């Protein structure tokens, strides 16, 4: 999985929005894509968690030519700062409360 | 690190808020604590990323008696659902745009 924590510069925001939508679409088409969560911190950072089946899929996505181009524009224009973390999910579990009234 | 993705039930929210503040305070005091990010998804889930230096610190925090008690109340009252993922950060990098006008 990748954890991407970003702060936008505010510059060229229309193209950013278009590119972001395109990147989400492309990321989903990438083999090994499992899902994502997008959230926003109280201080205005966007945190996106992207899950891939394995390291190889994640690297293929990182190296995708269209994605590379967007990354470059991100550094040149769109982001004031960002932080990327690559992590391996080791285990997990889910809790679901019993439906009320049952 | 741990990724905690939660949906509140809305029940007993005053005690939840108090307990949450106490848990954040306790988590920070735990040896090995490195930091956290809290964010909210567009559909109302809270996503909290908590970073610890190693697996041992994370387990000690999971097993903290006061935290255990809060976890139980969380399942009984506060959460409609949650998902926990334990992951190991393998690498990361940070980008900072040059300050404008320099």
PDB file of C-alpha atoms in Angstrom:
ATOM      1  CA  UNK A   1       0.000   0.000   0.000  1.00  0.00           C
ATOM      2  CA  UNK A   2       0.953   3.655  -0.411  1.00  0.00           C
ATOM      3  CA  UNK A   3       0.055   6.522   1.913  1.00  0.00           C
ATOM      4  CA  UNK A   4       0.057   9.873   0.159  1.00  0.00           C
ATOM      5  CA  UNK A   5      -0.312  12.966   2.306  1.00  0.00           C
ATOM      6  CA  UNK A   6      -0.531  16.180   0.289  1.00  0.00           C
ATOM      7  CA  UNK A   7      -0.863  19.932   0.644  1.00  0.00           C
ATOM      8  CA  UNK A   8      -1.977  21.728  -2.526  1.00  0.00           C
ATOM      9  CA  UNK A   9      -0.359  24.975  -3.633  1.00  0.00           C
ATOM     10  CA  UNK A  10      -3.671  26.222  -5.041  1.00  0.00           C
ATOM     11  CA  UNK A  11      -1.932  26.895  -8.357  1.00  0.00           C
ATOM     12  CA  UNK A  12      -3.432  25.642 -11.655  1.00  0.00           C
ATOM     13  CA  UNK A  13      -6.239  23.968  -9.716  1.00  0.00           C
ATOM     14  CA  UNK A  14      -8.503  23.247 -12.668  1.00  0.00           C
ATOM     15  CA  UNK A  15      -5.864  21.102 -14.351  1.00  0.00           C
ATOM     16  CA  UNK A  16      -5.058  19.484 -11.016  1.00  0.00           C
ATOM     17  CA  UNK A  17      -8.677  18.433 -10.528  1.00  0.00           C
ATOM     18  CA  UNK A  18      -8.802  16.989 -14.039  1.00  0.00           C
ATOM     19  CA  UNK A  19      -5.513  15.169 -13.597  1.00  0.00           C
ATOM     20  CA  UNK A  20      -6.516  13.802 -10.188  1.00  0.00           C
ATOM     21  CA  UNK A  21      -9.706  12.283 -11.641  1.00  0.00           C
ATOM     22  CA  UNK A  22      -7.707  10.753 -14.468  1.00  0.00           C
ATOM     23  CA  UNK A  23      -5.099   9.335 -12.073  1.00  0.00           C
ATOM     24  CA  UNK A  24      -7.782   7.725  -9.884  1.00  0.00           C
ATOM     25  CA  UNK A  25      -9.277   6.141 -12.995  1.00  0.00           C
ATOM     26  CA  UNK A  26      -5.859   4.900 -14.163  1.00  0.00           C
ATOM     27  CA  UNK A  27      -4.863   3.616 -10.703  1.00  0.00           C
ATOM     28  CA  UNK A  28      -8.007   1.483 -10.568  1.00  0.00           C
ATOM     29  CA  UNK A  29      -7.242  -0.071 -13.940  1.00  0.00           C
ATOM     30  CA  UNK A  30      -3.745  -1.034 -12.825  1.00  0.00           C
ATOM     31  CA  UNK A  31      -3.400  -4.806 -12.251  1.00  0.00           C
ATOM     32  CA  UNK A  32      -3.328  -5.630  -8.543  1.00  0.00           C
ATOM     33  CA  UNK A  33      -5.429  -2.634  -7.507  1.00  0.00           C
ATOM     34  CA  UNK A  34      -7.435  -3.496  -4.368  1.00  0.00           C
ATOM     35  CA  UNK A  35      -9.006  -0.204  -3.306  1.00  0.00           C
ATOM     36  CA  UNK A  36      -8.444   3.188  -1.776  1.00  0.00           C
ATOM     37  CA  UNK A  37      -9.519   5.527   0.994  1.00  0.00           C
ATOM     38  CA  UNK A  38      -9.362   9.298   0.694  1.00  0.00           C
ATOM     39  CA  UNK A  39      -9.684  11.574   3.680  1.00  0.00           C
ATOM     40  CA  UNK A  40      -8.912  15.122   4.734  1.00  0.00           C
ATOM     41  CA  UNK A  41      -7.222  16.298   7.905  1.00  0.00           C
ATOM     42  CA  UNK A  42      -8.562  19.173  10.018  1.00  0.00           C
ATOM     43  CA  UNK A  43      -5.603  21.306   8.856  1.00  0.00           C
ATOM     44  CA  UNK A  44      -6.383  20.811   5.146  1.00  0.00           C
ATOM     45  CA  UNK A  45      -4.109  17.983   4.043  1.00  0.00           C
ATOM     46  CA  UNK A  46      -5.436  15.220   1.822  1.00  0.00           C
ATOM     47  CA  UNK A  47      -4.525  11.715   2.883  1.00  0.00           C
ATOM     48  CA  UNK A  48      -4.993   8.954   0.328  1.00  0.00           C
ATOM     49  CA  UNK A  49      -4.414   5.293   1.093  1.00  0.00           C
ATOM     50  CA  UNK A  50      -4.053   3.101  -1.980  1.00  0.00           C
ATOM     51  CA  UNK A  51      -3.980  -0.659  -1.677  1.00  0.00           C
ATOM     52  CA  UNK A  52      -2.307  -2.960  -4.174  1.00  0.00           C
ATOM     53  CA  UNK A  53      -1.924  -6.729  -4.086  1.00  0.00           C
ATOM     54  CA  UNK A  54       1.856  -6.601  -4.122  1.00  0.00           C
ATOM     55  CA  UNK A  55       4.959  -4.474  -4.420  1.00  0.00           C
ATOM     56  CA  UNK A  56       5.253  -5.174  -8.135  1.00  0.00           C
ATOM     57  CA  UNK A  57       1.822  -3.663  -8.885  1.00  0.00           C
ATOM     58  CA  UNK A  58       2.656  -0.626  -6.811  1.00  0.00           C
ATOM     59  CA  UNK A  59       5.929  -0.106  -8.686  1.00  0.00           C
ATOM     60  CA  UNK A  60       4.207  -0.553 -12.038  1.00  0.00           C
ATOM     61  CA  UNK A  61       1.733   2.141 -11.032  1.00  0.00           C
ATOM     62  CA  UNK A  62       4.502   4.463  -9.822  1.00  0.00           C
ATOM     63  CA  UNK A  63       6.294   4.013 -13.165  1.00  0.00           C
ATOM     64  CA  UNK A  64       3.228   4.374 -15.405  1.00  0.00           C
ATOM     65  CA  UNK A  65       4.190   7.019 -17.996  1.00  0.00           C
ATOM     66  CA  UNK A  66       1.055   9.127 -17.642  1.00  0.00           C
ATOM     67  CA  UNK A  67       1.362   8.948 -13.853  1.00  0.00           C
ATOM     68  CA  UNK A  68       5.037   9.983 -14.064  1.00  0.00           C
ATOM     69  CA  UNK A  69       4.006  13.031 -16.063  1.00  0.00           C
ATOM     70  CA  UNK A  70       1.364  13.952 -13.454  1.00  0.00           C
ATOM     71  CA  UNK A  71       3.926  13.476 -10.655  1.00  0.00           C
ATOM     72  CA  UNK A  72       6.231  15.938 -12.372  1.00  0.00           C
ATOM     73  CA  UNK A  73       3.462  18.534 -12.775  1.00  0.00           C
ATOM     74  CA  UNK A  74       2.569  17.909  -9.135  1.00  0.00           C
ATOM     75  CA  UNK A  75       6.052  18.882  -8.032  1.00  0.00           C
ATOM     76  CA  UNK A  76       6.272  21.817 -10.444  1.00  0.00           C
ATOM     77  CA  UNK A  77       2.840  23.310  -9.812  1.00  0.00           C
ATOM     78  CA  UNK A  78       0.174  21.593  -7.793  1.00  0.00           C
ATOM     79  CA  UNK A  79       1.698  20.598  -4.474  1.00  0.00           C
ATOM     80  CA  UNK A  80       3.105  22.869  -1.782  1.00  0.00           C
ATOM     81  CA  UNK A  81       4.359  19.673  -0.154  1.00  0.00           C
ATOM     82  CA  UNK A  82       3.655  15.969   0.037  1.00  0.00           C
ATOM     83  CA  UNK A  83       4.784  12.895   1.842  1.00  0.00           C
ATOM     84  CA  UNK A  84       4.711   9.371   0.425  1.00  0.00           C
ATOM     85  CA  UNK A  85       5.015   6.267   2.559  1.00  0.00           C
ATOM     86  CA  UNK A  86       5.159   2.748   1.200  1.00  0.00           C
ATOM     87  CA  UNK A  87       3.946   0.189   3.707  1.00  0.00           C
ATOM     88  CA  UNK A  88       3.145  -3.495   3.814  1.00  0.00           C
ATOM     89  CA  UNK A  89      -0.132  -4.508   5.460  1.00  0.00           C
ATOM     90  CA  UNK A  90       0.658  -7.362   7.815  1.00  0.00           C
ATOM     91  CA  UNK A  91      -2.755  -8.076   9.239  1.00  0.00           C
ATOM     92  CA  UNK A  92      -6.138  -6.523   9.731  1.00  0.00           C
ATOM     93  CA  UNK A  93      -9.598  -7.112  11.006  1.00  0.00           C
ATOM     94  CA  UNK A  94     -13.025  -5.609  10.738  1.00  0.00           C
ATOM     95  CA  UNK A  95     -15.695  -5.096  13.376  1.00  0.00           C
ATOM     96  CA  UNK A  96     -19.353  -4.639  12.530  1.00  0.00           C
ATOM     97  CA  UNK A  97     -21.829  -3.873  15.327  1.00  0.00           C
ATOM     98  CA  UNK A  98     -24.913  -6.114  15.359  1.00  0.00           C
ATOM     99  CA  UNK A  99     -27.817  -4.409  13.585  1.00  0.00           C
ATOM    100  CA  UNK A 100     -29.990  -2.596  16.151  1.00  0.00           C
ATOM    101  CA  UNK A 101     -33.189  -4.370  17.184  1.00  0.00           C
ATOM    102  CA  UNK A 102     -31.910  -7.855  16.452  1.00  0.00           C
TER     103      UNK A 102
ATOM    104  CA  UNK B   1       1.945   1.662  12.175  1.00  0.00           C
ATOM    105  CA  UNK B   2      -1.799   1.113  12.601  1.00  0.00           C
ATOM    106  CA  UNK B   3      -4.561   2.345  10.318  1.00  0.00           C
ATOM    107  CA  UNK B   4      -7.888   2.702  12.098  1.00  0.00           C
ATOM    108  CA  UNK B   5     -10.932   3.432   9.971  1.00  0.00           C
ATOM    109  CA  UNK B   6     -14.088   3.996  12.028  1.00  0.00           C
ATOM    110  CA  UNK B   7     -17.790   4.750  11.705  1.00  0.00           C
ATOM    111  CA  UNK B   8     -19.413   6.032  14.891  1.00  0.00           C
ATOM    112  CA  UNK B   9     -22.812   4.775  16.011  1.00  0.00           C
ATOM    113  CA  UNK B  10     -23.671   8.194  17.474  1.00  0.00           C
ATOM    114  CA  UNK B  11     -24.519   6.511  20.777  1.00  0.00           C
ATOM    115  CA  UNK B  12     -23.063   7.843  24.053  1.00  0.00           C
ATOM    116  CA  UNK B  13     -21.107  10.445  22.136  1.00  0.00           C
ATOM    117  CA  UNK B  14     -20.115  12.585  25.095  1.00  0.00           C
ATOM    118  CA  UNK B  15     -18.281   9.710  26.744  1.00  0.00           C
ATOM    119  CA  UNK B  16     -16.778   8.747  23.393  1.00  0.00           C
ATOM    120  CA  UNK B  17     -15.325  12.238  22.925  1.00  0.00           C
ATOM    121  CA  UNK B  18     -13.857  12.177  26.412  1.00  0.00           C
ATOM    122  CA  UNK B  19     -12.415   8.697  25.945  1.00  0.00           C
ATOM    123  CA  UNK B  20     -10.962   9.587  22.532  1.00  0.00           C
ATOM    124  CA  UNK B  21      -9.092  12.565  23.997  1.00  0.00           C
ATOM    125  CA  UNK B  22      -7.771  10.370  26.804  1.00  0.00           C
ATOM    126  CA  UNK B  23      -6.663   7.658  24.359  1.00  0.00           C
ATOM    127  CA  UNK B  24      -4.781  10.154  22.177  1.00  0.00           C
ATOM    128  CA  UNK B  25      -3.025  11.436  25.283  1.00  0.00           C
ATOM    129  CA  UNK B  26      -2.163   7.885  26.418  1.00  0.00           C
ATOM    130  CA  UNK B  27      -1.019   6.783  22.936  1.00  0.00           C
ATOM    131  CA  UNK B  28       1.446   9.679  22.814  1.00  0.00           C
ATOM    132  CA  UNK B  29       2.937   8.710  26.156  1.00  0.00           C
ATOM    133  CA  UNK B  30       3.496   5.134  25.014  1.00  0.00           C
ATOM    134  CA  UNK B  31       7.199   4.381  24.414  1.00  0.00           C
ATOM    135  CA  UNK B  32       7.982   4.236  20.691  1.00  0.00           C
ATOM    136  CA  UNK B  33       5.236   6.685  19.696  1.00  0.00           C
ATOM    137  CA  UNK B  34       6.291   8.608  16.557  1.00  0.00           C
ATOM    138  CA  UNK B  35       3.188  10.549  15.543  1.00  0.00           C
ATOM    139  CA  UNK B  36      -0.275  10.381  14.046  1.00  0.00           C
ATOM    140  CA  UNK B  37      -2.495  11.734  11.287  1.00  0.00           C
ATOM    141  CA  UNK B  38      -6.257  12.006  11.628  1.00  0.00           C
ATOM    142  CA  UNK B  39      -8.499  12.601   8.665  1.00  0.00           C
ATOM    143  CA  UNK B  40     -12.127  12.246   7.639  1.00  0.00           C
ATOM    144  CA  UNK B  41     -13.514  10.718   4.463  1.00  0.00           C
ATOM    145  CA  UNK B  42     -16.230  12.398   2.389  1.00  0.00           C
ATOM    146  CA  UNK B  43     -18.672   9.684   3.536  1.00  0.00           C
ATOM    147  CA  UNK B  44     -18.072  10.354   7.242  1.00  0.00           C
ATOM    148  CA  UNK B  45     -15.510   7.788   8.310  1.00  0.00           C
ATOM    149  CA  UNK B  46     -12.599   8.773  10.522  1.00  0.00           C
ATOM    150  CA  UNK B  47      -9.210   7.492   9.417  1.00  0.00           C
ATOM    151  CA  UNK B  48      -6.399   7.623  11.959  1.00  0.00           C
ATOM    152  CA  UNK B  49      -2.831   6.636  11.151  1.00  0.00           C
ATOM    153  CA  UNK B  50      -0.669   6.013  14.204  1.00  0.00           C
ATOM    154  CA  UNK B  51       3.067   5.513  13.859  1.00  0.00           C
ATOM    155  CA  UNK B  52       5.173   3.570  16.336  1.00  0.00           C
ATOM    156  CA  UNK B  53       8.868   2.771  16.206  1.00  0.00           C
ATOM    157  CA  UNK B  54       8.317  -0.981  16.209  1.00  0.00           C
ATOM    158  CA  UNK B  55       5.853  -3.830  16.495  1.00  0.00           C
ATOM    159  CA  UNK B  56       6.547  -4.235  20.208  1.00  0.00           C
ATOM    160  CA  UNK B  57       5.455  -0.652  21.003  1.00  0.00           C
ATOM    161  CA  UNK B  58       2.319  -1.119  18.936  1.00  0.00           C
ATOM    162  CA  UNK B  59       1.441  -4.329  20.796  1.00  0.00           C
ATOM    163  CA  UNK B  60       2.111  -2.695  24.166  1.00  0.00           C
ATOM    164  CA  UNK B  61      -0.304   0.071  23.202  1.00  0.00           C
ATOM    165  CA  UNK B  62      -2.922  -2.411  21.994  1.00  0.00           C
ATOM    166  CA  UNK B  63      -2.658  -4.272  25.309  1.00  0.00           C
ATOM    167  CA  UNK B  64      -2.651  -1.201  27.575  1.00  0.00           C
ATOM    168  CA  UNK B  65      -5.377  -1.898  30.191  1.00  0.00           C
ATOM    169  CA  UNK B  66      -7.121   1.455  29.855  1.00  0.00           C
ATOM    170  CA  UNK B  67      -7.005   1.166  26.074  1.00  0.00           C
ATOM    171  CA  UNK B  68      -8.450  -2.362  26.275  1.00  0.00           C
ATOM    172  CA  UNK B  69     -11.354  -1.021  28.302  1.00  0.00           C
ATOM    173  CA  UNK B  70     -11.973   1.731  25.723  1.00  0.00           C
ATOM    174  CA  UNK B  71     -11.808  -0.832  22.911  1.00  0.00           C
ATOM    175  CA  UNK B  72     -14.514  -2.869  24.631  1.00  0.00           C
ATOM    176  CA  UNK B  73     -16.777   0.168  25.074  1.00  0.00           C
ATOM    177  CA  UNK B  74     -16.083   1.027  21.444  1.00  0.00           C
ATOM    178  CA  UNK B  75     -17.444  -2.331  20.313  1.00  0.00           C
ATOM    179  CA  UNK B  76     -20.366  -2.254  22.749  1.00  0.00           C
ATOM    180  CA  UNK B  77     -21.472   1.344  22.171  1.00  0.00           C
ATOM    181  CA  UNK B  78     -19.490   3.826  20.145  1.00  0.00           C
ATOM    182  CA  UNK B  79     -18.699   2.233  16.806  1.00  0.00           C
ATOM    183  CA  UNK B  80     -21.128   1.114  14.126  1.00  0.00           C
ATOM    184  CA  UNK B  81     -18.099  -0.477  12.469  1.00  0.00           C
ATOM    185  CA  UNK B  82     -14.348  -0.189  12.242  1.00  0.00           C
ATOM    186  CA  UNK B  83     -11.433  -1.638  10.400  1.00  0.00           C
ATOM    187  CA  UNK B  84      -7.910  -1.974  11.781  1.00  0.00           C
ATOM    188  CA  UNK B  85      -4.869  -2.607   9.628  1.00  0.00           C
ATOM    189  CA  UNK B  86      -1.371  -3.151  10.958  1.00  0.00           C
ATOM    190  CA  UNK B  87       1.299  -2.216   8.439  1.00  0.00           C
ATOM    191  CA  UNK B  88       5.036  -1.847   8.305  1.00  0.00           C
ATOM    192  CA  UNK B  89       6.404   1.317   6.676  1.00  0.00           C
ATOM    193  CA  UNK B  90       9.141   0.225   4.290  1.00  0.00           C
ATOM    194  CA  UNK B  91      10.217   3.544   2.895  1.00  0.00           C
ATOM    195  CA  UNK B  92       9.039   7.074   2.426  1.00  0.00           C
ATOM    196  CA  UNK B  93      10.016  10.464   1.165  1.00  0.00           C
ATOM    197  CA  UNK B  94       8.902  14.031   1.485  1.00  0.00           C
ATOM    198  CA  UNK B  95       8.672  16.769  -1.112  1.00  0.00           C
ATOM    199  CA  UNK B  96       8.631  20.443  -0.246  1.00  0.00           C
ATOM    200  CA  UNK B  97       8.132  23.024  -3.010  1.00  0.00           C
ATOM    201  CA  UNK B  98      10.698  25.835  -3.049  1.00  0.00           C
ATOM    202  CA  UNK B  99       9.343  28.880  -1.214  1.00  0.00           C
ATOM    203  CA  UNK B 100       7.788  31.303  -3.733  1.00  0.00           C
ATOM    204  CA  UNK B 101       9.911  34.298  -4.677  1.00  0.00           C
ATOM    205  CA  UNK B 102      13.217  32.677  -3.827  1.00  0.00           C
TER     206      UNK B 102
END
